[in-house]
PDB file of C-alpha atoms in Angstrom:
ATOM      1  CA  MET A 236      19.475  14.601  -5.237  1.00  0.00           C
ATOM      2  CA  SER A 237      17.616  16.149  -2.117  1.00  0.00           C
ATOM      3  CA  SER A 238      15.453  14.336   0.513  1.00  0.00           C
ATOM      4  CA  PRO A 239      12.041  13.147  -0.364  1.00  0.00           C
ATOM      5  CA  ILE A 240       9.243  15.425   1.302  1.00  0.00           C
ATOM      6  CA  LEU A 241       7.010  12.805   0.227  1.00  0.00           C
ATOM      7  CA  ALA A 242       7.658   9.100   0.674  1.00  0.00           C
ATOM      8  CA  ALA A 243       5.642   5.368   0.124  1.00  0.00           C
ATOM      9  CA  ARG A 244       8.040   2.779   1.712  1.00  0.00           C
ATOM     10  CA  ASP A 245       7.117  -0.974   0.967  1.00  0.00           C
ATOM     11  CA  LEU A 246       3.282   0.538   0.856  1.00  0.00           C
ATOM     12  CA  ARG A 247       0.845  -2.206   0.970  1.00  0.00           C
ATOM     13  CA  VAL A 248      -3.444  -1.873   0.978  1.00  0.00           C
ATOM     14  CA  GLU A 249      -5.933  -4.930   1.376  1.00  0.00           C
ATOM     15  CA  PHE A 250      -9.320  -4.449   0.274  1.00  0.00           C
ATOM     16  CA  ALA A 251     -12.158  -7.489   0.865  1.00  0.00           C
ATOM     17  CA  ALA A 252     -13.883  -8.325  -2.224  1.00  0.00           C
ATOM     18  CA  LYS A 253     -15.874 -11.619  -3.598  1.00  0.00           C
ATOM     19  CA  GLY A 254     -14.857 -13.083  -0.285  1.00  0.00           C
ATOM     20  CA  ARG A 255     -10.784 -12.684  -1.206  1.00  0.00           C
ATOM     21  CA  VAL A 256      -8.456 -10.046  -0.378  1.00  0.00           C
ATOM     22  CA  ALA A 257      -7.727  -7.509  -3.627  1.00  0.00           C
ATOM     23  CA  ARG A 258      -4.093  -6.100  -2.897  1.00  0.00           C
ATOM     24  CA  ALA A 259      -5.051  -2.947  -4.524  1.00  0.00           C
ATOM     25  CA  VAL A 260      -1.168  -1.518  -3.921  1.00  0.00           C
ATOM     26  CA  ASP A 261       1.269  -4.151  -3.267  1.00  0.00           C
ATOM     27  CA  GLY A 262       4.820  -3.521  -2.482  1.00  0.00           C
ATOM     28  CA  VAL A 263       5.398   0.308  -3.721  1.00  0.00           C
ATOM     29  CA  ASN A 264       7.820   2.771  -3.183  1.00  0.00           C
ATOM     30  CA  LEU A 265       7.885   6.817  -4.517  1.00  0.00           C
ATOM     31  CA  ASP A 266       9.663   9.347  -3.555  1.00  0.00           C
ATOM     32  CA  VAL A 267       8.478  13.236  -4.173  1.00  0.00           C
ATOM     33  CA  HIS A 268      11.432  15.677  -3.989  1.00  0.00           C
ATOM     34  CA  PRO A 269      10.579  19.413  -3.077  1.00  0.00           C
ATOM     35  CA  GLY A 270       9.752  21.567  -6.405  1.00  0.00           C
ATOM     36  CA  GLU A 271       9.120  18.568  -7.996  1.00  0.00           C
ATOM     37  CA  ILE A 272       5.933  16.863 -10.026  1.00  0.00           C
ATOM     38  CA  VAL A 273       5.834  13.256 -10.388  1.00  0.00           C
ATOM     39  CA  ALA A 274       3.164  11.601 -12.574  1.00  0.00           C
ATOM     40  CA  LEU A 275       1.900   8.251 -11.296  1.00  0.00           C
ATOM     41  CA  VAL A 276       0.222   6.984 -14.766  1.00  0.00           C
ATOM     42  CA  GLY A 277      -2.024   3.991 -15.232  1.00  0.00           C
ATOM     43  CA  GLU A 278      -5.247   2.523 -16.137  1.00  0.00           C
ATOM     44  CA  SER A 279      -8.531   2.419 -14.168  1.00  0.00           C
ATOM     45  CA  GLY A 280      -7.936   0.298 -11.475  1.00  0.00           C
ATOM     46  CA  CYS A 281      -4.284   0.163 -11.163  1.00  0.00           C
ATOM     47  CA  GLY A 282      -4.369   1.106  -7.858  1.00  0.00           C
ATOM     48  CA  LYS A 283      -3.086   4.745  -8.381  1.00  0.00           C
ATOM     49  CA  THR A 284      -6.172   6.411  -6.661  1.00  0.00           C
ATOM     50  CA  THR A 285      -5.666   4.168  -3.865  1.00  0.00           C
ATOM     51  CA  LEU A 286      -2.138   4.994  -3.581  1.00  0.00           C
ATOM     52  CA  ALA A 287      -3.011   8.849  -3.485  1.00  0.00           C
ATOM     53  CA  ARG A 288      -5.539   8.580  -1.148  1.00  0.00           C
ATOM     54  CA  THR A 289      -3.047   6.518   0.805  1.00  0.00           C
ATOM     55  CA  LEU A 290      -0.647   8.921   0.337  1.00  0.00           C
ATOM     56  CA  LEU A 291      -2.499  11.712   1.940  1.00  0.00           C
ATOM     57  CA  GLY A 292      -3.868   9.751   4.613  1.00  0.00           C
ATOM     58  CA  LEU A 293      -7.427   8.618   4.156  1.00  0.00           C
ATOM     59  CA  GLU A 294      -6.417   5.036   3.398  1.00  0.00           C
ATOM     60  CA  ARG A 295      -4.645   2.959   6.321  1.00  0.00           C
ATOM     61  CA  PRO A 296      -1.763   0.454   5.147  1.00  0.00           C
ATOM     62  CA  ALA A 297      -1.675  -2.978   5.770  1.00  0.00           C
ATOM     63  CA  SER A 298       1.796  -2.700   6.014  1.00  0.00           C
ATOM     64  CA  GLY A 299       4.565  -0.341   5.113  1.00  0.00           C
ATOM     65  CA  GLU A 300       4.354   3.385   6.195  1.00  0.00           C
ATOM     66  CA  VAL A 301       3.912   6.558   4.401  1.00  0.00           C
ATOM     67  CA  ARG A 302       7.367   9.584   5.311  1.00  0.00           C
ATOM     68  CA  TYR A 303       6.414  12.964   5.399  1.00  0.00           C
ATOM     69  CA  ALA A 304      10.114  14.944   5.597  1.00  0.00           C
ATOM     70  CA  GLY A 305      11.756  11.808   6.555  1.00  0.00           C
ATOM     71  CA  ARG A 306       9.068  10.762   9.517  1.00  0.00           C
ATOM     72  CA  PRO A 307       6.564   8.078   9.289  1.00  0.00           C
ATOM     73  CA  LEU A 308       3.132   9.357   9.337  1.00  0.00           C
ATOM     74  CA  ALA A 309       0.800   8.823  12.363  1.00  0.00           C
ATOM     75  CA  TYR A 310      -2.433   8.604  12.334  1.00  0.00           C
ATOM     76  CA  SER A 311      -3.574  10.161  15.991  1.00  0.00           C
ATOM     77  CA  GLY A 312      -6.370  13.000  14.923  1.00  0.00           C
ATOM     78  CA  ARG A 313      -3.917  15.779  15.422  1.00  0.00           C
ATOM     79  CA  ALA A 314      -1.363  14.321  14.100  1.00  0.00           C
ATOM     80  CA  LEU A 315      -2.873  13.652  10.920  1.00  0.00           C
ATOM     81  CA  LYS A 316      -4.382  16.756  11.094  1.00  0.00           C
ATOM     82  CA  ALA A 317      -1.124  18.515  10.861  1.00  0.00           C
ATOM     83  CA  TYR A 318      -0.220  16.305   8.436  1.00  0.00           C
ATOM     84  CA  ARG A 319      -3.492  17.398   5.630  1.00  0.00           C
ATOM     85  CA  ARG A 320      -2.435  20.747   6.550  1.00  0.00           C
ATOM     86  CA  GLN A 321       0.764  20.194   4.512  1.00  0.00           C
ATOM     87  CA  VAL A 322      -0.256  17.622   1.600  1.00  0.00           C
ATOM     88  CA  GLN A 323      -3.364  18.805   0.298  1.00  0.00           C
ATOM     89  CA  LEU A 324      -5.553  17.307  -2.482  1.00  0.00           C
ATOM     90  CA  VAL A 325      -6.713  18.917  -5.855  1.00  0.00           C
ATOM     91  CA  PRO A 326      -9.975  16.509  -6.719  1.00  0.00           C
ATOM     92  CA  GLN A 327     -10.906  15.484 -10.197  1.00  0.00           C
ATOM     93  CA  ASP A 328     -14.652  17.096 -10.067  1.00  0.00           C
ATOM     94  CA  PRO A 329     -14.135  20.729  -9.013  1.00  0.00           C
ATOM     95  CA  THR A 330     -18.409  20.677  -9.513  1.00  0.00           C
ATOM     96  CA  GLY A 331     -18.914  17.518  -7.136  1.00  0.00           C
ATOM     97  CA  SER A 332     -16.195  18.917  -4.742  1.00  0.00           C
ATOM     98  CA  LEU A 333     -17.675  22.578  -4.162  1.00  0.00           C
ATOM     99  CA  ASN A 334     -20.640  23.262  -2.146  1.00  0.00           C
ATOM    100  CA  PRO A 335     -23.033  24.753  -4.391  1.00  0.00           C
ATOM    101  CA  GLN A 336     -24.465  26.875  -1.469  1.00  0.00           C
ATOM    102  CA  HIS A 337     -21.377  28.284  -0.411  1.00  0.00           C
ATOM    103  CA  THR A 338     -19.355  31.528  -1.860  1.00  0.00           C
ATOM    104  CA  VAL A 339     -16.123  31.454  -3.043  1.00  0.00           C
ATOM    105  CA  TYR A 340     -14.614  33.078  -0.403  1.00  0.00           C
ATOM    106  CA  GLU A 341     -16.421  30.434   2.100  1.00  0.00           C
ATOM    107  CA  ALA A 342     -14.581  27.848  -0.167  1.00  0.00           C
ATOM    108  CA  VAL A 343     -11.446  28.808   0.057  1.00  0.00           C
ATOM    109  CA  ALA A 344     -11.870  29.682   4.462  1.00  0.00           C
ATOM    110  CA  GLU A 345     -13.226  26.931   4.844  1.00  0.00           C
ATOM    111  CA  GLY A 346      -9.694  25.056   4.955  1.00  0.00           C
ATOM    112  CA  LEU A 347      -8.448  28.131   7.323  1.00  0.00           C
ATOM    113  CA  ARG A 348     -11.570  27.443   9.672  1.00  0.00           C
ATOM    114  CA  ILE A 349     -10.766  23.790  10.208  1.00  0.00           C
ATOM    115  CA  HIS A 350      -7.111  24.420  11.294  1.00  0.00           C
ATOM    116  CA  GLY A 351      -8.475  27.347  13.225  1.00  0.00           C
ATOM    117  CA  LEU A 352      -5.892  29.824  11.107  1.00  0.00           C
ATOM    118  CA  THR A 353      -8.621  32.532  10.999  1.00  0.00           C
ATOM    119  CA  ASP A 354      -5.889  35.503  11.756  1.00  0.00           C
ATOM    120  CA  GLY A 355      -5.653  37.544   8.813  1.00  0.00           C
ATOM    121  CA  GLU A 356      -8.425  35.427   7.034  1.00  0.00           C
ATOM    122  CA  GLU A 357      -9.427  37.346   4.703  1.00  0.00           C
ATOM    123  CA  GLU A 358      -5.991  38.375   3.458  1.00  0.00           C
ATOM    124  CA  ARG A 359      -4.999  34.371   2.737  1.00  0.00           C
ATOM    125  CA  VAL A 360      -8.206  33.917   0.771  1.00  0.00           C
ATOM    126  CA  ALA A 361      -7.651  36.738  -1.512  1.00  0.00           C
ATOM    127  CA  ALA A 362      -3.782  35.538  -1.435  1.00  0.00           C
ATOM    128  CA  ALA A 363      -4.849  32.130  -2.497  1.00  0.00           C
ATOM    129  CA  LEU A 364      -7.075  33.254  -4.942  1.00  0.00           C
ATOM    130  CA  ALA A 365      -4.614  35.284  -6.639  1.00  0.00           C
ATOM    131  CA  ARG A 366      -2.122  32.891  -6.535  1.00  0.00           C
ATOM    132  CA  ALA A 367      -4.422  30.440  -8.429  1.00  0.00           C
ATOM    133  CA  GLY A 368      -5.003  32.815 -11.237  1.00  0.00           C
ATOM    134  CA  LEU A 369      -8.678  34.384 -10.007  1.00  0.00           C
ATOM    135  CA  ARG A 370      -7.711  37.794 -10.517  1.00  0.00           C
ATOM    136  CA  PRO A 371      -8.932  40.370  -8.761  1.00  0.00           C
ATOM    137  CA  PRO A 372      -9.256  38.105  -5.906  1.00  0.00           C
ATOM    138  CA  GLU A 373     -12.165  40.440  -4.481  1.00  0.00           C
ATOM    139  CA  ARG A 374     -14.617  40.000  -8.098  1.00  0.00           C
ATOM    140  CA  PHE A 375     -14.735  36.125  -7.111  1.00  0.00           C
ATOM    141  CA  PHE A 376     -15.740  36.663  -3.274  1.00  0.00           C
ATOM    142  CA  LEU A 377     -19.654  36.399  -3.617  1.00  0.00           C
ATOM    143  CA  SER A 378     -19.187  34.164  -6.732  1.00  0.00           C
ATOM    144  CA  TYR A 379     -21.181  31.052  -6.444  1.00  0.00           C
ATOM    145  CA  PRO A 380     -19.914  27.628  -8.323  1.00  0.00           C
ATOM    146  CA  HIS A 381     -22.797  27.596 -10.573  1.00  0.00           C
ATOM    147  CA  GLU A 382     -21.853  31.184 -11.953  1.00  0.00           C
ATOM    148  CA  LEU A 383     -18.156  30.001 -12.826  1.00  0.00           C
ATOM    149  CA  SER A 384     -16.876  28.077 -16.049  1.00  0.00           C
ATOM    150  CA  GLY A 385     -15.042  24.717 -15.298  1.00  0.00           C
ATOM    151  CA  GLY A 386     -11.653  26.168 -15.293  1.00  0.00           C
ATOM    152  CA  GLN A 387     -13.273  28.895 -12.597  1.00  0.00           C
ATOM    153  CA  ARG A 388     -14.336  26.386 -10.624  1.00  0.00           C
ATOM    154  CA  GLN A 389     -11.163  24.395 -10.421  1.00  0.00           C
ATOM    155  CA  ARG A 390      -8.568  27.347  -9.803  1.00  0.00           C
ATOM    156  CA  VAL A 391     -11.042  27.611  -6.476  1.00  0.00           C
ATOM    157  CA  VAL A 392     -10.297  24.054  -5.525  1.00  0.00           C
ATOM    158  CA  ILE A 393      -6.844  24.930  -5.836  1.00  0.00           C
ATOM    159  CA  ALA A 394      -6.705  27.630  -4.063  1.00  0.00           C
ATOM    160  CA  GLY A 395      -8.476  26.457  -1.147  1.00  0.00           C
ATOM    161  CA  ALA A 396      -5.578  23.622  -0.623  1.00  0.00           C
ATOM    162  CA  LEU A 397      -3.225  26.795  -1.290  1.00  0.00           C
ATOM    163  CA  ALA A 398      -4.808  28.798   1.531  1.00  0.00           C
ATOM    164  CA  LEU A 399      -2.644  26.832   3.989  1.00  0.00           C
ATOM    165  CA  GLU A 400       0.441  26.843   2.573  1.00  0.00           C
ATOM    166  CA  PRO A 401       1.088  23.321   2.014  1.00  0.00           C
ATOM    167  CA  LYS A 402       4.517  21.952   1.110  1.00  0.00           C
ATOM    168  CA  VAL A 403       2.909  18.881  -1.574  1.00  0.00           C
ATOM    169  CA  LEU A 404      -0.204  18.410  -3.782  1.00  0.00           C
ATOM    170  CA  VAL A 405      -2.217  15.517  -4.823  1.00  0.00           C
ATOM    171  CA  ALA A 406      -4.210  16.059  -7.874  1.00  0.00           C
ATOM    172  CA  ASP A 407      -6.234  13.243  -8.986  1.00  0.00           C
ATOM    173  CA  GLU A 408      -6.981  13.842 -12.678  1.00  0.00           C
ATOM    174  CA  PRO A 409      -6.883  17.206 -12.121  1.00  0.00           C
ATOM    175  CA  VAL A 410      -7.944  18.688 -15.808  1.00  0.00           C
ATOM    176  CA  ALA A 411      -9.805  15.346 -16.575  1.00  0.00           C
ATOM    177  CA  SER A 412     -13.224  16.998 -16.400  1.00  0.00           C
ATOM    178  CA  LEU A 413     -12.219  20.357 -18.032  1.00  0.00           C
ATOM    179  CA  ASP A 414     -12.456  21.397 -21.793  1.00  0.00           C
ATOM    180  CA  ALA A 415      -9.222  20.612 -23.691  1.00  0.00           C
ATOM    181  CA  SER A 416      -8.651  24.530 -24.238  1.00  0.00           C
ATOM    182  CA  VAL A 417      -8.769  25.153 -20.426  1.00  0.00           C
ATOM    183  CA  ARG A 418      -6.456  22.002 -19.363  1.00  0.00           C
ATOM    184  CA  GLY A 419      -3.273  23.801 -20.807  1.00  0.00           C
ATOM    185  CA  GLU A 420      -4.177  26.775 -18.266  1.00  0.00           C
ATOM    186  CA  ILE A 421      -4.584  24.486 -15.509  1.00  0.00           C
ATOM    187  CA  LEU A 422      -1.426  22.325 -16.526  1.00  0.00           C
ATOM    188  CA  ALA A 423       0.536  25.791 -16.275  1.00  0.00           C
ATOM    189  CA  LEU A 424      -0.534  26.858 -13.079  1.00  0.00           C
ATOM    190  CA  LEU A 425       0.596  23.529 -11.370  1.00  0.00           C
ATOM    191  CA  LEU A 426       4.090  24.871 -13.027  1.00  0.00           C
ATOM    192  CA  ARG A 427       3.762  28.157 -11.964  1.00  0.00           C
ATOM    193  CA  LEU A 428       3.364  27.012  -8.344  1.00  0.00           C
ATOM    194  CA  ARG A 429       5.831  24.870  -8.524  1.00  0.00           C
ATOM    195  CA  ASP A 430       8.350  27.406  -9.580  1.00  0.00           C
ATOM    196  CA  GLU A 431       7.002  30.583  -7.505  1.00  0.00           C
ATOM    197  CA  LEU A 432       6.419  28.717  -4.246  1.00  0.00           C
ATOM    198  CA  GLY A 433       8.433  25.221  -4.366  1.00  0.00           C
ATOM    199  CA  LEU A 434       5.244  23.203  -4.162  1.00  0.00           C
ATOM    200  CA  ALA A 435       5.826  19.587  -5.203  1.00  0.00           C
ATOM    201  CA  ALA A 436       3.271  17.773  -6.652  1.00  0.00           C
ATOM    202  CA  LEU A 437       1.781  14.186  -7.429  1.00  0.00           C
ATOM    203  CA  VAL A 438      -0.411  14.225 -10.297  1.00  0.00           C
ATOM    204  CA  VAL A 439      -2.273  11.107 -10.577  1.00  0.00           C
ATOM    205  CA  THR A 440      -3.746  10.601 -14.436  1.00  0.00           C
ATOM    206  CA  HIS A 441      -4.122   7.610 -16.866  1.00  0.00           C
ATOM    207  CA  ASP A 442      -2.806  10.115 -19.854  1.00  0.00           C
ATOM    208  CA  LEU A 443       0.875   9.887 -20.048  1.00  0.00           C
ATOM    209  CA  GLY A 444       0.805  13.091 -22.724  1.00  0.00           C
ATOM    210  CA  LEU A 445      -0.173  15.125 -19.749  1.00  0.00           C
ATOM    211  CA  ALA A 446       2.671  14.354 -17.993  1.00  0.00           C
ATOM    212  CA  TRP A 447       4.911  14.890 -20.988  1.00  0.00           C
ATOM    213  CA  ASN A 448       3.375  18.727 -20.194  1.00  0.00           C
ATOM    214  CA  VAL A 449       3.673  18.708 -16.966  1.00  0.00           C
ATOM    215  CA  ALA A 450       6.004  16.319 -14.993  1.00  0.00           C
ATOM    216  CA  ASP A 451       9.787  16.376 -13.880  1.00  0.00           C
ATOM    217  CA  ARG A 452       9.474  12.105 -13.334  1.00  0.00           C
ATOM    218  CA  VAL A 453       7.205   9.387 -14.015  1.00  0.00           C
ATOM    219  CA  ALA A 454       5.907   6.160 -12.183  1.00  0.00           C
ATOM    220  CA  VAL A 455       3.832   3.976 -14.644  1.00  0.00           C
ATOM    221  CA  MET A 456       1.121   1.912 -12.259  1.00  0.00           C
ATOM    222  CA  TYR A 457      -0.096  -1.782 -12.992  1.00  0.00           C
ATOM    223  CA  LEU A 458      -2.255  -4.119 -10.976  1.00  0.00           C
ATOM    224  CA  GLY A 459      -0.814  -2.159  -7.617  1.00  0.00           C
ATOM    225  CA  ARG A 460       2.698  -2.210  -8.411  1.00  0.00           C
ATOM    226  CA  ILE A 461       5.158  -0.086  -9.896  1.00  0.00           C
ATOM    227  CA  VAL A 462       6.728  -1.111 -13.662  1.00  0.00           C
ATOM    228  CA  GLU A 463       8.464   1.333 -14.605  1.00  0.00           C
ATOM    229  CA  LEU A 464       9.967   4.913 -13.096  1.00  0.00           C
ATOM    230  CA  GLY A 465      12.560   7.812 -13.786  1.00  0.00           C
ATOM    231  CA  PRO A 466      12.636  10.985 -15.696  1.00  0.00           C
ATOM    232  CA  VAL A 467       9.896  11.650 -17.786  1.00  0.00           C
ATOM    233  CA  GLU A 468      12.221  12.100 -20.841  1.00  0.00           C
ATOM    234  CA  ARG A 469      13.580   9.105 -20.619  1.00  0.00           C
ATOM    235  CA  ILE A 470      10.378   7.420 -19.473  1.00  0.00           C
ATOM    236  CA  LEU A 471       8.299   8.776 -22.407  1.00  0.00           C
ATOM    237  CA  ARG A 472      10.979   8.798 -25.165  1.00  0.00           C
ATOM    238  CA  GLU A 473      12.946   4.975 -24.466  1.00  0.00           C
ATOM    239  CA  PRO A 474      10.103   3.363 -22.244  1.00  0.00           C
ATOM    240  CA  GLU A 475      11.098  -0.311 -21.827  1.00  0.00           C
ATOM    241  CA  HIS A 476       8.477  -1.892 -20.368  1.00  0.00           C
ATOM    242  CA  PRO A 477       5.720  -3.151 -22.970  1.00  0.00           C
ATOM    243  CA  TYR A 478       2.386  -1.931 -20.653  1.00  0.00           C
ATOM    244  CA  THR A 479       4.499   1.566 -20.728  1.00  0.00           C
ATOM    245  CA  ARG A 480       4.772   1.375 -24.449  1.00  0.00           C
ATOM    246  CA  ALA A 481       1.383   0.199 -24.679  1.00  0.00           C
ATOM    247  CA  LEU A 482      -0.195   3.200 -23.071  1.00  0.00           C
ATOM    248  CA  LEU A 483       2.207   5.573 -25.261  1.00  0.00           C
ATOM    249  CA  SER A 484       0.897   4.231 -28.594  1.00  0.00           C
ATOM    250  CA  VAL A 485      -2.670   6.141 -28.006  1.00  0.00           C
ATOM    251  CA  LEU A 486      -0.327   9.410 -28.252  1.00  0.00           C
ATOM    252  CA  PRO A 487      -0.219   9.982 -32.321  1.00  0.00           C
ATOM    253  CA  GLU A 488       3.849  10.825 -31.828  1.00  0.00           C
ATOM    254  CA  SER A 489       4.950   8.447 -29.948  1.00  0.00           C
ATOM    255  CA  GLY A 490       5.321   5.282 -32.468  1.00  0.00           C
ATOM    256  CA  ALA A 491       5.573   3.549 -29.036  1.00  0.00           C
ATOM    257  CA  GLY A 492       3.862   0.062 -30.389  1.00  0.00           C
ATOM    258  CA  GLU A 493       0.209  -1.205 -30.184  1.00  0.00           C
ATOM    259  CA  PRO A 494      -2.477  -0.044 -27.265  1.00  0.00           C
ATOM    260  CA  VAL A 495      -3.239  -2.564 -24.737  1.00  0.00           C
ATOM    261  CA  ALA A 496      -5.107  -5.716 -25.242  1.00  0.00           C
ATOM    262  CA  GLY A 497      -7.631  -6.945 -23.089  1.00  0.00           C
ATOM    263  CA  GLU A 498      -8.757  -5.955 -19.438  1.00  0.00           C
ATOM    264  CA  PRO A 499      -6.575  -6.279 -16.659  1.00  0.00           C
ATOM    265  CA  PRO A 500      -6.870  -9.761 -14.523  1.00  0.00           C
ATOM    266  CA  ASP A 501      -9.132  -9.772 -11.180  1.00  0.00           C
ATOM    267  CA  PRO A 502      -7.085  -8.022  -8.315  1.00  0.00           C
ATOM    268  CA  THR A 503      -7.665 -10.985  -5.953  1.00  0.00           C
ATOM    269  CA  ARG A 504      -6.204 -13.387  -8.769  1.00  0.00           C
ATOM    270  CA  LEU A 505      -3.082 -11.981  -9.601  1.00  0.00           C
ATOM    271  CA  PRO A 506      -1.135 -14.016 -12.230  1.00  0.00           C
ATOM    272  CA  ALA A 507       2.085 -15.288 -11.440  1.00  0.00           C
ATOM    273  CA  GLY A 508       5.387 -14.354 -13.042  1.00  0.00           C
ATOM    274  CA  CYS A 509       5.270 -10.656 -14.187  1.00  0.00           C
ATOM    275  CA  ARG A 510       1.672  -9.273 -13.489  1.00  0.00           C
ATOM    276  CA  PHE A 511       1.384  -7.819 -17.279  1.00  0.00           C
ATOM    277  CA  HIS A 512       2.145 -11.048 -18.926  1.00  0.00           C
ATOM    278  CA  PRO A 513      -1.189 -12.320 -19.887  1.00  0.00           C
ATOM    279  CA  ARG A 514      -1.549  -8.779 -22.046  1.00  0.00           C
ATOM    280  CA  CYS A 515       1.828  -8.651 -22.648  1.00  0.00           C
ATOM    281  CA  PRO A 516       2.278  -7.943 -26.639  1.00  0.00           C
ATOM    282  CA  VAL A 517       6.015  -9.154 -26.080  1.00  0.00           C
ATOM    283  CA  LEU A 518       5.308 -12.427 -24.840  1.00  0.00           C
ATOM    284  CA  ALA A 519       2.477 -12.615 -27.299  1.00  0.00           C
ATOM    285  CA  SER A 520       4.832 -12.162 -30.488  1.00  0.00           C
ATOM    286  CA  GLY A 521       7.342 -14.411 -29.058  1.00  0.00           C
ATOM    287  CA  GLU A 522       9.733 -11.624 -28.496  1.00  0.00           C
ATOM    288  CA  ALA A 523      10.090 -12.797 -25.008  1.00  0.00           C
ATOM    289  CA  GLU A 524      10.696 -16.418 -25.599  1.00  0.00           C
ATOM    290  CA  ARG A 525      13.571 -15.749 -28.579  1.00  0.00           C
ATOM    291  CA  ALA A 526      15.383 -13.538 -25.508  1.00  0.00           C
ATOM    292  CA  GLY A 527      14.959 -16.901 -22.665  1.00  0.00           C
ATOM    293  CA  VAL A 528      12.621 -15.653 -20.468  1.00  0.00           C
ATOM    294  CA  ALA A 529       9.309 -16.637 -21.661  1.00  0.00           C
ATOM    295  CA  GLY A 530       9.607 -19.115 -18.505  1.00  0.00           C
ATOM    296  CA  ARG A 531      10.204 -15.714 -15.914  1.00  0.00           C
ATOM    297  CA  CYS A 532       7.480 -13.860 -17.787  1.00  0.00           C
ATOM    298  CA  ARG A 533       5.067 -16.114 -16.432  1.00  0.00           C
ATOM    299  CA  GLY A 534       6.570 -18.028 -13.464  1.00  0.00           C
ATOM    300  CA  THR A 535       8.959 -15.834 -12.015  1.00  0.00           C
ATOM    301  CA  GLU A 536       7.575 -12.653  -9.894  1.00  0.00           C
ATOM    302  CA  LEU A 537       9.803  -9.804 -10.212  1.00  0.00           C
ATOM    303  CA  ALA A 538      11.329  -7.699  -7.883  1.00  0.00           C
ATOM    304  CA  VAL A 539       9.279  -4.108  -6.130  1.00  0.00           C
ATOM    305  CA  LEU A 540      10.965  -1.105  -7.308  1.00  0.00           C
ATOM    306  CA  PRO A 541      13.070   0.819  -5.218  1.00  0.00           C
ATOM    307  CA  GLY A 542      12.020   4.617  -5.210  1.00  0.00           C
ATOM    308  CA  SER A 543      14.839   7.234  -4.525  1.00  0.00           C
ATOM    309  CA  SER A 544      17.148   6.395  -7.422  1.00  0.00           C
ATOM    310  CA  PRO A 545      17.395   9.011  -9.743  1.00  0.00           C
ATOM    311  CA  GLU A 546      18.456   6.637 -12.600  1.00  0.00           C
ATOM    312  CA  PRO A 547      15.405   4.467 -14.405  1.00  0.00           C
ATOM    313  CA  ARG A 548      14.085   1.935 -13.086  1.00  0.00           C
ATOM    314  CA  VAL A 549      11.789  -1.154 -14.905  1.00  0.00           C
ATOM    315  CA  ALA A 550      10.491  -4.379 -13.692  1.00  0.00           C
ATOM    316  CA  CYS A 551      10.404  -6.135 -16.838  1.00  0.00           C
ATOM    317  CA  HIS A 552      12.140  -9.444 -17.492  1.00  0.00           C
ATOM    318  CA  TYR A 553      12.512  -8.788 -20.714  1.00  0.00           C
ATOM    319  CA  ALA A 554      13.841  -5.426 -20.448  1.00  0.00           C
ATOM    320  CA  ALA A 555      16.355  -7.106 -18.466  1.00  0.00           C
ATOM    321  CA  ALA A 556      17.707  -9.327 -20.219  1.00  0.00           C
ATOM    322  CA  ARG A 557      17.554  -7.148 -23.146  1.00  0.00           C
ATOM    323  CA  VAL A 558      20.483  -5.035 -21.322  1.00  0.00           C
ATOM    324  CA  ARG A 559      22.300  -8.190 -20.217  1.00  0.00           C
ATOM    325  CA  HIS A 560      22.278  -9.119 -24.045  1.00  0.00           C
ATOM    326  CA  PRO A 561      21.537  -5.690 -25.859  1.00  0.00           C
ATOM    327  CA  ARG A 562      21.168  -6.586 -29.434  1.00  0.00           C
TER     328      ARG A 562
END
C-alpha cells in the first residue's frame, strides 16, 4: 500500500463544556491514501465532524498531529494557506455555503483569487465546472444559486474545490441535503473524480448505506474513538463491533442485529472500560458474560487502533475473545 496522503496520528481535540473537558477526538489514528475514499461513520456527536475540521486545519489538536504527504501540518499562516489548497472542504449544505449575491462564476473563482491563481482564471473555472458535471460550463457562469437545483448547487461547491486542483476532498455529509434521486449522481461524481483525477476523499456520514456505495474503507467512530476500521466489504458484510452492527441494522438488507439503544454518554463523563458498554446489546444479553469478558467491558479501556493497517481492526473485548476462542 502507498504512503498516506493525509493522516491523523494519536490526534486529540478537547473542548471546555459545563466546567469540564470534553474529549471530542481522543487518540485517533486514521490514514487516507492517494486515490482512496474513506468513509468516517458514526452517530451525531461522536466526534466525526470535529475530526474532519481538525484534518482540514480548522481546529488545532490538544496533542497528536495531522500529517500531509508525510509531513506534520504547520499552523503558520502561509503554510496553512498552502495546505488548504491541497485539502479542500465540500460542505454539507451548498445553499448555506454559497453567497446568494454571487454568480456561479464568482463562487468558483473565489478560491482561485484567495490563492492568487488568477492566470487563466476563466479557463480554470470552466474546467472545474465541467469536471463537476456542469456542462457546458459557460451556461452556468452568470447563474445565481437560487436559479439552480440542489444537485447543481452541490456540483458548484465541488467545482469550487476542484478549481484549486487539490489532492484530497473532505466531504461532510455531502448528500444529506439532497433528494434521493440526486444522491446517487453526486456519489457517482465522487467515484469518477477518484478514478479520473486520482483524488483522495474522506467522506463524513452517519449513513453506512452511503459508505457501501462510495467508500474503499470505513472507519466507525464512537465517543471520540475509532472502534472499527477496514475495507468496506469486510466491515459492512462481517461487522465485529456491536456498535457497527447496530448502525447497520437500519439497512433492510443487512440483517445485522438491533438498532443502538439510548443516547451516547456525556463526553465530559466518559464511562470506564469500553465506551460503548452502557449501550451494548452484547453485554445486555449476557453474551459478554458467557464469553468471560463482561468485567473487561465495564472496567478495562481498549487500546487506540492503528490507522495504517490494511487488515480490519476492531476495538472490542468481546470481538477479541471470539477471535481467541471461536465457537
